[in-house]
Coordinates of C-alpha atoms in Angstrom, one line a residue:
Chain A
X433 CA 0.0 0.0 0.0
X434 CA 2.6 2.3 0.7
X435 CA 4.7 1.4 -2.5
X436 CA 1.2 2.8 -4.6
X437 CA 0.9 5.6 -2.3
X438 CA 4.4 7.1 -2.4
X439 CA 3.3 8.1 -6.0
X440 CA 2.3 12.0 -5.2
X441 CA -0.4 11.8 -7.5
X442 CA -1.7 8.9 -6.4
X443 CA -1.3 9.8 -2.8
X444 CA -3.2 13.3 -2.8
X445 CA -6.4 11.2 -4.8
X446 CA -6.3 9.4 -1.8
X447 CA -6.0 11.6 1.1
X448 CA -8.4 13.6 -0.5
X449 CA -11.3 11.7 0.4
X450 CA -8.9 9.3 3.6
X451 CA -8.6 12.9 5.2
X452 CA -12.5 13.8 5.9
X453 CA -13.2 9.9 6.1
X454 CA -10.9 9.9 9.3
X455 CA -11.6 13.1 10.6
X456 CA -15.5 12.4 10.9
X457 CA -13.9 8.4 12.4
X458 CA -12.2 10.8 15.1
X459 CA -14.9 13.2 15.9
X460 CA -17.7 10.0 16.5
X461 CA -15.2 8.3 18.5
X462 CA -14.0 11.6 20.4
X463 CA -18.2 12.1 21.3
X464 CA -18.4 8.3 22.3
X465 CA -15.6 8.4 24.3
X466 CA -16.6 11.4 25.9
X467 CA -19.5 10.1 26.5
X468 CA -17.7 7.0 28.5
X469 CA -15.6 9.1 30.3
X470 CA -18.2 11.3 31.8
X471 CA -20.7 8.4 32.5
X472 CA -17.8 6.5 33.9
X473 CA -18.0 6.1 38.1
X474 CA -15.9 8.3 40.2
X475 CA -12.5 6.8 41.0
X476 CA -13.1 6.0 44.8
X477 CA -9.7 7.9 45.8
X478 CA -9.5 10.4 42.9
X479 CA -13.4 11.0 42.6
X480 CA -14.1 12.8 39.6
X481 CA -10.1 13.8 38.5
X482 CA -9.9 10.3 37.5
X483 CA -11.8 11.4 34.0
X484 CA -8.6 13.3 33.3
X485 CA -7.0 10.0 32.6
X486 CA -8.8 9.2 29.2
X487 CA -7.6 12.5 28.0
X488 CA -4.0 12.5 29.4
X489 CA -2.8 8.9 29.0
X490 CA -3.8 8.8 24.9
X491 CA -1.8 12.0 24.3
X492 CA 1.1 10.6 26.2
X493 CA 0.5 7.6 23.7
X494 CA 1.0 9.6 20.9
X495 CA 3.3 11.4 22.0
X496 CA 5.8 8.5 21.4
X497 CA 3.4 7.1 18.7
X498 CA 3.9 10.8 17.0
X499 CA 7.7 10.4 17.3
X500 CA 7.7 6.3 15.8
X501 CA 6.0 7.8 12.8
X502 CA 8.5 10.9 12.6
X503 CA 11.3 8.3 12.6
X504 CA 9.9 5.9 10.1
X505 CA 9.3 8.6 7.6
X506 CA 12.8 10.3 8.1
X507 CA 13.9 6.9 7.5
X508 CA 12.2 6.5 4.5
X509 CA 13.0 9.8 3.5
X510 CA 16.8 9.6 3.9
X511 CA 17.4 6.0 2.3
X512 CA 14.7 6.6 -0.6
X513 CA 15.3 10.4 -0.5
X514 CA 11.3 10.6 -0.8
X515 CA 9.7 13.8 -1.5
X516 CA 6.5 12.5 0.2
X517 CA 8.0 11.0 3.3
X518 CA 10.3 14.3 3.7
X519 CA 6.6 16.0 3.5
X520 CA 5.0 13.5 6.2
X521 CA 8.3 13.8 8.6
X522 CA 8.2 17.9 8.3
X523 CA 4.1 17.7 8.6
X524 CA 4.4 15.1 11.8
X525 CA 6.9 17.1 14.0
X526 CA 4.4 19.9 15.2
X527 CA 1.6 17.1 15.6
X528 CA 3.9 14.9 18.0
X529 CA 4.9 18.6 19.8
X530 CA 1.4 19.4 20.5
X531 CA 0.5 15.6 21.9
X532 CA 3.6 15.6 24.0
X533 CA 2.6 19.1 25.1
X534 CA -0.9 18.2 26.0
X535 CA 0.4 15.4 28.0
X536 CA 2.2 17.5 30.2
X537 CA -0.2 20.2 30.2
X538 CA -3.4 17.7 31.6
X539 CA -0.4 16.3 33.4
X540 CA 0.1 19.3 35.4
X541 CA -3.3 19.8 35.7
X542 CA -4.3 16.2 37.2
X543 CA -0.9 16.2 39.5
X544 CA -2.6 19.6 41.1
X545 CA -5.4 17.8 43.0
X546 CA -4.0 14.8 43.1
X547 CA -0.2 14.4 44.1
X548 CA -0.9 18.3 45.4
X549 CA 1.9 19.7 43.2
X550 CA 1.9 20.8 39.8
X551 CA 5.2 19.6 38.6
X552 CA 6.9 16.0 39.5
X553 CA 10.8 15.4 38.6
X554 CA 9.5 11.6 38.4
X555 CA 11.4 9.2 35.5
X556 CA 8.2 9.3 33.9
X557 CA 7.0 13.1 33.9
X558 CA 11.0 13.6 33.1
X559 CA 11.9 12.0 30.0
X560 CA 8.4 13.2 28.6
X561 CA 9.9 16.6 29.0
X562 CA 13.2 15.7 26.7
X563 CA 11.1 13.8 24.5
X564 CA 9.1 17.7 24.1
X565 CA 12.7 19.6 24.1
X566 CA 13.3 17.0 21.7
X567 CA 10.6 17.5 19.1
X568 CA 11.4 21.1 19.7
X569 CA 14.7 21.1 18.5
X570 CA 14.1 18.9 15.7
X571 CA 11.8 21.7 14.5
X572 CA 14.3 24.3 15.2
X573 CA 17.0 22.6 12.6
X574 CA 14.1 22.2 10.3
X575 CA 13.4 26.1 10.4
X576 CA 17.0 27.4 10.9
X577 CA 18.2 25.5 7.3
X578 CA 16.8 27.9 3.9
X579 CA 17.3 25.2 1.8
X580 CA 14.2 22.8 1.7
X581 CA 15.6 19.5 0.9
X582 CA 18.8 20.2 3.2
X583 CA 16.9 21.3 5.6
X584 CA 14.7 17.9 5.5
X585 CA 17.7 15.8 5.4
X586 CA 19.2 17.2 8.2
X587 CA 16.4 16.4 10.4
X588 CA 16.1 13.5 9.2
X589 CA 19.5 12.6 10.3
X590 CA 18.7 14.4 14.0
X591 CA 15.4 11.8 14.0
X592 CA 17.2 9.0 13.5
X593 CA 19.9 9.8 16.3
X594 CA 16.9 10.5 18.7
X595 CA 15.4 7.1 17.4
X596 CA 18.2 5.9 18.7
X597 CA 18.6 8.2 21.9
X598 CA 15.5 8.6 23.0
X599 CA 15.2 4.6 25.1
X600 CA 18.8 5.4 26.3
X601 CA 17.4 8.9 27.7
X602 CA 14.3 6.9 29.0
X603 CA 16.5 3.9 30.5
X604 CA 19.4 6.4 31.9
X605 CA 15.9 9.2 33.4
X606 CA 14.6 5.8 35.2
X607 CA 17.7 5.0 36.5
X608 CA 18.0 8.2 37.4
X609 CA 14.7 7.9 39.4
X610 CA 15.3 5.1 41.1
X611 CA 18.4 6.1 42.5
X612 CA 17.6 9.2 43.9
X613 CA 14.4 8.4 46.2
X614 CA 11.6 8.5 44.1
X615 CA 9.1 11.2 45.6
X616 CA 6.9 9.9 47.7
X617 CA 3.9 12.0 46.5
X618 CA 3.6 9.6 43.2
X619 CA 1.6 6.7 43.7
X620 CA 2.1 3.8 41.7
X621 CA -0.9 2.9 39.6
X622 CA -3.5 -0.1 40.6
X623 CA -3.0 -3.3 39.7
X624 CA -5.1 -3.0 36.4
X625 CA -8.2 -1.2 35.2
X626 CA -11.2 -2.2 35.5
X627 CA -13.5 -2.2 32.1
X628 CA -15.4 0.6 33.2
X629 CA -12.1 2.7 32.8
X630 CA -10.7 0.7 30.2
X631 CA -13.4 1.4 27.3
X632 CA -13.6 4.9 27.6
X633 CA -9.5 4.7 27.8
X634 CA -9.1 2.2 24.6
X635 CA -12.0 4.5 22.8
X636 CA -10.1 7.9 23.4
X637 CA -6.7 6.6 22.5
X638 CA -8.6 5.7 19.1
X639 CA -10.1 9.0 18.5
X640 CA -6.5 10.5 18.9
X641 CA -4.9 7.8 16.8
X642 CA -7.7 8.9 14.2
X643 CA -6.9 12.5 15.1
X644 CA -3.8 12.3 14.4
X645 CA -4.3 10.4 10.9
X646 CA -6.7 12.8 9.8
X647 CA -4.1 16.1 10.7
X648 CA -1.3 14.1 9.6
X649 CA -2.9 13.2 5.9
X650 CA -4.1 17.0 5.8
X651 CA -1.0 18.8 6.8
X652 CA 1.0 16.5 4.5
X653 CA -1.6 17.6 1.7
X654 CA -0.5 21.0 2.5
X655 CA 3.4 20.5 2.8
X656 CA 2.5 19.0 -1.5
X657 CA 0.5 22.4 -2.1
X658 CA 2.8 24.2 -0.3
X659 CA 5.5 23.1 -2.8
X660 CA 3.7 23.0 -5.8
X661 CA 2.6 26.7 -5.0
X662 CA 6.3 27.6 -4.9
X663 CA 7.6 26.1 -8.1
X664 CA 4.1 27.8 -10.2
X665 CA 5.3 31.0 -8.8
X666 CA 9.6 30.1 -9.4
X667 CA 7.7 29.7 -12.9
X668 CA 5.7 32.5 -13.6
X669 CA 8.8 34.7 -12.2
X670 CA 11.3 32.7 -14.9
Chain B
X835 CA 46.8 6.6 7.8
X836 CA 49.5 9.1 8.5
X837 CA 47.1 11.4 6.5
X838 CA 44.8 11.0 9.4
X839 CA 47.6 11.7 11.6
X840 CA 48.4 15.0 10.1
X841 CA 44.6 16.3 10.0
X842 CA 44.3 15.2 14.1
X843 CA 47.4 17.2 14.5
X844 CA 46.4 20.0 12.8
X845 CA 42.7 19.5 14.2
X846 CA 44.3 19.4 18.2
X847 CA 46.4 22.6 16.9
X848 CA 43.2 24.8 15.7
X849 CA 41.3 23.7 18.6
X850 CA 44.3 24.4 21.1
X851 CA 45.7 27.4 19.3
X852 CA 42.9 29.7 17.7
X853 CA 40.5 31.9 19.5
X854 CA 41.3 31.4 22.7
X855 CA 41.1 27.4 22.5
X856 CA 40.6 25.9 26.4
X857 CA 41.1 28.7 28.1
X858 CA 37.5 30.2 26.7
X859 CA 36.2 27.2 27.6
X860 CA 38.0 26.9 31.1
X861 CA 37.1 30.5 31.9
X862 CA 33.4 30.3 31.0
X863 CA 33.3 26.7 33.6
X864 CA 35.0 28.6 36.0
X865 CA 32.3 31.6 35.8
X866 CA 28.9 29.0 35.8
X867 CA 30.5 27.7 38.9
X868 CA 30.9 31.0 40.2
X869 CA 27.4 32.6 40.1
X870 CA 26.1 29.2 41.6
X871 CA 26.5 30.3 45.1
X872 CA 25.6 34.1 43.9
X873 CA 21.9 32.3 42.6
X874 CA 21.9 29.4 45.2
X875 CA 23.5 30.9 48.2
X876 CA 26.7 30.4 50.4
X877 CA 26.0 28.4 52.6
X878 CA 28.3 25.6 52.8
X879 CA 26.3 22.7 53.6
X880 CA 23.4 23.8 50.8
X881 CA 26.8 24.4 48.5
X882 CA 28.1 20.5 49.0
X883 CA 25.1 18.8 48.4
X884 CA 24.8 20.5 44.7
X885 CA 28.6 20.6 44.3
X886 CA 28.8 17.7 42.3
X887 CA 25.9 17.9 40.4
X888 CA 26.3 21.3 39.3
X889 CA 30.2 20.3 38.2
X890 CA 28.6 17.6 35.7
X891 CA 25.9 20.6 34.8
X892 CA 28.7 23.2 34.4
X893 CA 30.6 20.6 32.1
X894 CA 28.0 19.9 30.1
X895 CA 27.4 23.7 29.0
X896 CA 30.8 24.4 29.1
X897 CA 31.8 21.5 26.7
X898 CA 28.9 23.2 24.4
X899 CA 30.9 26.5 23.7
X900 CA 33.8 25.2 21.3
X901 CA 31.2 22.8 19.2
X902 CA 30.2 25.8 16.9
X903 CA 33.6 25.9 15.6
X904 CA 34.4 22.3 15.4
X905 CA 32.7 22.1 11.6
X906 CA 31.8 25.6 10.6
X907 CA 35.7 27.1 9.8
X908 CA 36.6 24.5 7.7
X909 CA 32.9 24.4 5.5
X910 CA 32.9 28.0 5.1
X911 CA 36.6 28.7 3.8
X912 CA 36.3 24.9 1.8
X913 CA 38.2 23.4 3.9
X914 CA 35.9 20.9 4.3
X915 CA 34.6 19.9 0.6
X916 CA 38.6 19.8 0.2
X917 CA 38.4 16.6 3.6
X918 CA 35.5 15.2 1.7
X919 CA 37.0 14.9 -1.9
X920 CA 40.5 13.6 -0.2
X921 CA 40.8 9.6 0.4
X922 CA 39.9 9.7 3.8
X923 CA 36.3 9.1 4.2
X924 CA 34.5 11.9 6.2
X925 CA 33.5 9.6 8.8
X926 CA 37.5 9.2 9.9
X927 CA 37.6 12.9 9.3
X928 CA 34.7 13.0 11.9
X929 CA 36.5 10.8 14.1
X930 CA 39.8 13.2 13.9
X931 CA 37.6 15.6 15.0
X932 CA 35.6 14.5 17.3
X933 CA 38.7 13.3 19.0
X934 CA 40.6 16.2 19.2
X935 CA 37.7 18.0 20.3
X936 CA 38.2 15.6 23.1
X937 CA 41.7 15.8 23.9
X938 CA 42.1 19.5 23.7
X939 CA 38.6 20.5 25.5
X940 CA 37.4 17.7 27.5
X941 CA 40.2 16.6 28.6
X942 CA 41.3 20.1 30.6
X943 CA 37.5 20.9 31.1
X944 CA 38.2 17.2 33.2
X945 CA 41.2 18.8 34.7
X946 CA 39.1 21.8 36.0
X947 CA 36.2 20.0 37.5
X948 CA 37.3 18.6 40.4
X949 CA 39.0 22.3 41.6
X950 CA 35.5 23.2 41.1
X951 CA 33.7 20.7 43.0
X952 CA 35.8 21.1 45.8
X953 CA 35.8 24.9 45.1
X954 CA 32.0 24.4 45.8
X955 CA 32.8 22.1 49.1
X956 CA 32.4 18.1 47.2
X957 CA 35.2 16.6 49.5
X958 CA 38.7 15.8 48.6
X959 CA 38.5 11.5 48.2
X960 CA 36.1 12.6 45.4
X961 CA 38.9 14.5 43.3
X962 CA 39.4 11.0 41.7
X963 CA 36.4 9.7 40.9
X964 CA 34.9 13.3 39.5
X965 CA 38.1 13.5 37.4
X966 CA 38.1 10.3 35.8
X967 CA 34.0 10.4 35.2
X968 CA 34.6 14.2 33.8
X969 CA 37.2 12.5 31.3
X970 CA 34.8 9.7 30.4
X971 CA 31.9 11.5 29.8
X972 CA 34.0 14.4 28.1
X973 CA 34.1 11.8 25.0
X974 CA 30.9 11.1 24.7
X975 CA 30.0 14.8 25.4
X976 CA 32.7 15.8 22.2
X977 CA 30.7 13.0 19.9
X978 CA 27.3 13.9 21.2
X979 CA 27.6 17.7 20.4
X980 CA 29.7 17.5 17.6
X981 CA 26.7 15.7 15.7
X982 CA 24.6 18.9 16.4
X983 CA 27.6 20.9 14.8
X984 CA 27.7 19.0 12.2
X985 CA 23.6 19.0 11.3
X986 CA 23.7 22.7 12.2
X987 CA 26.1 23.5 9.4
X988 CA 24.6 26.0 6.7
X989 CA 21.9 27.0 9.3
X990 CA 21.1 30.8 10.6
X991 CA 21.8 31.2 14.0
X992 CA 24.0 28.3 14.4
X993 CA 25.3 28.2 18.2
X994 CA 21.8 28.7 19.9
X995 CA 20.6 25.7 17.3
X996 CA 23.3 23.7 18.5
X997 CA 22.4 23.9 21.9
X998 CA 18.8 23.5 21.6
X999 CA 19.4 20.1 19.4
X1000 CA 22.3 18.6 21.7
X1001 CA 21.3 19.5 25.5
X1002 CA 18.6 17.4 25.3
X1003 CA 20.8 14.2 24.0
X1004 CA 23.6 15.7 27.1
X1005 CA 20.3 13.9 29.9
X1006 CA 22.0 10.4 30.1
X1007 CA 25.8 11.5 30.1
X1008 CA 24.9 14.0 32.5
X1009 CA 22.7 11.6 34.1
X1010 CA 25.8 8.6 35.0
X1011 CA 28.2 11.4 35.4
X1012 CA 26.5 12.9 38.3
X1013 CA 25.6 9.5 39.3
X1014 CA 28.8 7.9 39.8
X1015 CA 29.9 11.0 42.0
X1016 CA 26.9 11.1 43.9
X1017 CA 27.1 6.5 44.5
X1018 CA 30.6 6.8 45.1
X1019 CA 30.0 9.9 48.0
X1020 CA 27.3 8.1 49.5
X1021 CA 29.6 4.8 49.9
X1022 CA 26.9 3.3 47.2
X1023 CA 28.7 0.7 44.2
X1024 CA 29.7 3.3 41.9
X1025 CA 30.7 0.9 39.0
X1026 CA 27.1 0.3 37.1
X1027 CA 27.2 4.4 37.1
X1028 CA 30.9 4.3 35.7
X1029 CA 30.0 1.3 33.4
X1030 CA 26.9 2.9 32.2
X1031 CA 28.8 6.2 31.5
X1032 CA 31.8 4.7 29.6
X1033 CA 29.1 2.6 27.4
X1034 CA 27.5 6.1 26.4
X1035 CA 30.8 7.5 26.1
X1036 CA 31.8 4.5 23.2
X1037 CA 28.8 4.4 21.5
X1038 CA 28.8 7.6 21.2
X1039 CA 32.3 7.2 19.7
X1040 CA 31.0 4.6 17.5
X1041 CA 28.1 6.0 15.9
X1042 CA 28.4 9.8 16.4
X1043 CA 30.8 9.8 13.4
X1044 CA 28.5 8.4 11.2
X1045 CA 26.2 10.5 12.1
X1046 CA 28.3 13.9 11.8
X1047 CA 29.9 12.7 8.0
X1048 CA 26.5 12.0 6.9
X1049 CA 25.2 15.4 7.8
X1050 CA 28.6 17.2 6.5
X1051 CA 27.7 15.5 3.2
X1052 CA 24.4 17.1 3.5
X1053 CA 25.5 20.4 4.1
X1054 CA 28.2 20.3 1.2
X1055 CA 25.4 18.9 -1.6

């Protein structure tokens, strides 16, 4: 599927009618799992805070979904030197940098009432914070380089070391963690969820999963435009 | 191979000689670690328990300062498409480099540390142990940043950009460095720290020139 869809041509017939299909996928599913969260019983400890779960723990998903995407395309986009998969990798970045940032921000805002402070140097809450640093200097090269295809190479290249960075930043932050004395206001989750939590849970990290498709698909159909725009006026200008 | 010889040579001479070499480097470590007790306060005991921690810190950002030189002279006078048309392959080029970078930064940026520490009240059977992770990390620091001198080559604003792309990768060095002080000051086994530090450090060595040829190449196309 991808081999047919790396064809530009063939790629913007698709997303043209993928886009809206996915977006309207991610709106029902956003309502229904909504729905669930708000119908879901009140956590006996957290009471109702515990709703801020289905909207925090799917962004934190995709915040690392974001970046496996981000990689794969770079990937593609260095060995195959794609013009589509430098598109996806440029359109991904801010997507993954605005899930990571929601992640933190509902973070915050659940660690209020619940650990009673707004910010946590825990492994967790920690290496999130690089990952956003992270997807913020990736975005920096990308903007600092004129040149468009340098400029996508070169990120490329920083993707691929943070493909390979980012576990040793997670494995060194939770070593980290565990040898200072982990704070004492984090408490370690239950054993598992039980259904009530887990559908609305499994139904919002769907909607964001079809979120993300749907923005993905259309900001890569503007990154095409985008170009396309810019060589039509290199030509009328001669 | 003795052409990599001469271009390490000459690489350890333009790092040493030219601009100010260590000393900048040595001079802005020496001025982090003295507004820490201006920000933090003097207070000795307050001042120990961050000593070592802010030594690693200080490294870290002071190791940052040379990196924007390490590529950028020799692409913009052509020094640099001249490497990458010559036999050796860019990556050993790199490797020269990155190496150099090493011996003639890290390695007195190691030498300065522990005076610091202890400067900031970290005890005297730590001298050792802060030295020699200082030196380890140093390399993997040197690889580490120069990848984001490397990728930031051609780019506006390119020692701000360097920064913001490498600090982030600096977390685990920065992370065992402090570590093994902090274990071995609190009688704790200090090797997994030291083990885990001098496996960044190599891979670092390892794959960092890959890394830093492959973006050169990018910059020259």
């Amino acid at each position: 599927m991808f081999q047919a869809l790396a064809n530009p041509q063939r790629f913007m017939a698709f997303s043209r009618w993928a886009a809206p299909v996915l977006a309207v996928i991610a709106a029902g599913l956003l309502g229904w799992g909504l729905w669930l969260s708000f119908s879901a019983p009140e956590d006996y400890q957290q009471g109702a805070t515990v709703r801020l779960m289905f909207i925090h723990v799917p962004a934190a998903y995709m915040a690392m979904f974001c970046y496996a995407c981000l990689g794969a395309a770079s990937l593609v986009g260095l060995v195959f030197r794609h013009v589509l998969a430098d598109a996806a990798a440029r359109a991904c970045a801010p997507l993954g940098a605005g899930f990571t940032a929601l992640a933190l921000i509902t973070g915050m805002l659940w660690g209020r009432p619940m650990w009673g402070t707004w910010w946590v140097w825990d492994a967790r809450v920690t290496s999130v914070l690089v990952l956003f640093l992270f997807y913020i200097g990736y975005m920096a090269l990308q903007a600092a380089i004129d040149d468009e295809t340098r400029a996508a190479r070169a990120s490329g290249i920083l993707a691929l070391v943070g493909l390979i960075n980012l576990p040793i930043i997670k494995f060194s932050v939770d070593w980290w963690n565990t040898l200072h004395q982990p704070a004492s206001v984090f408490r370690k989750g239950g054993p598992s969820l039980p259904p009530e939590f887990l559908w609305p849970l499994g139904v919002m990290a769907l909607a964001y999963m079809a979120l993300f498709g749907a923005l993905w698909l259309v900001r890569i159909r503007a990154e095409v435009w985008r170009k396309r725009a810019q060589s039509l006026a290199l030509q009328a200008a001669g | 191979m003795s052409g990599l010889w001469i271009l390490f040579r000459r690489e350890l001479g333009q790092t040493w000689g030219r601009g100010g070499g260590p000393v900048l480097a040595l001079t802005f470590f020496a001025c982090v670690a003295t507004l820490l007790p201006l920000a933090v306060g003097a207070s000795p005991a307050r001042l120990a328990s961050v000593a070592p921690g802010a030594a690693w810190l200080a490294l870290a950002l002071a190791s940052l300062l040379s990196l924007e030189r390490l590529f950028e002279r020799d692409f913009e006078d052509g020094t640099l498409d001249l490497l990458a048309l010559g036999p050796a392959p860019l990556e050993a080029v790199a490797l020269a480099k990155g190496l150099a970078q090493w011996l003639a930064n890290g390695a007195p940026l190691a030498l300065l540390a522990p005076v610091v520490a202890v400067a900031l009240g970290a005890g005297l059977s730590l001298v050792p142990m802060i030295f020699t992770s200082a030196l380890i990390g140093g390399l993997g620091l040197s690889f580490t940043g120069g990848i984001g001198a490397a990728l930031s080559l051609g780019s506006r604003r390119g020692g701000v950009l360097i920064a913001v792309i490498v600090l982030p990768l600096f977390a685990p060095p920065v992370i065992f460095g402090a570590g093994v002080i902090d274990a071995y000051a609190s009688g704790l086994d200090w090797r997994p720290a030291l083990s885990f530090l001098s496996a960044y450090s190599l891979a670092a060595l390892a794959l960092g020139p890959l890394a830093m040829a492959a973006a050169c190449r990018n910059a020259l196309s």
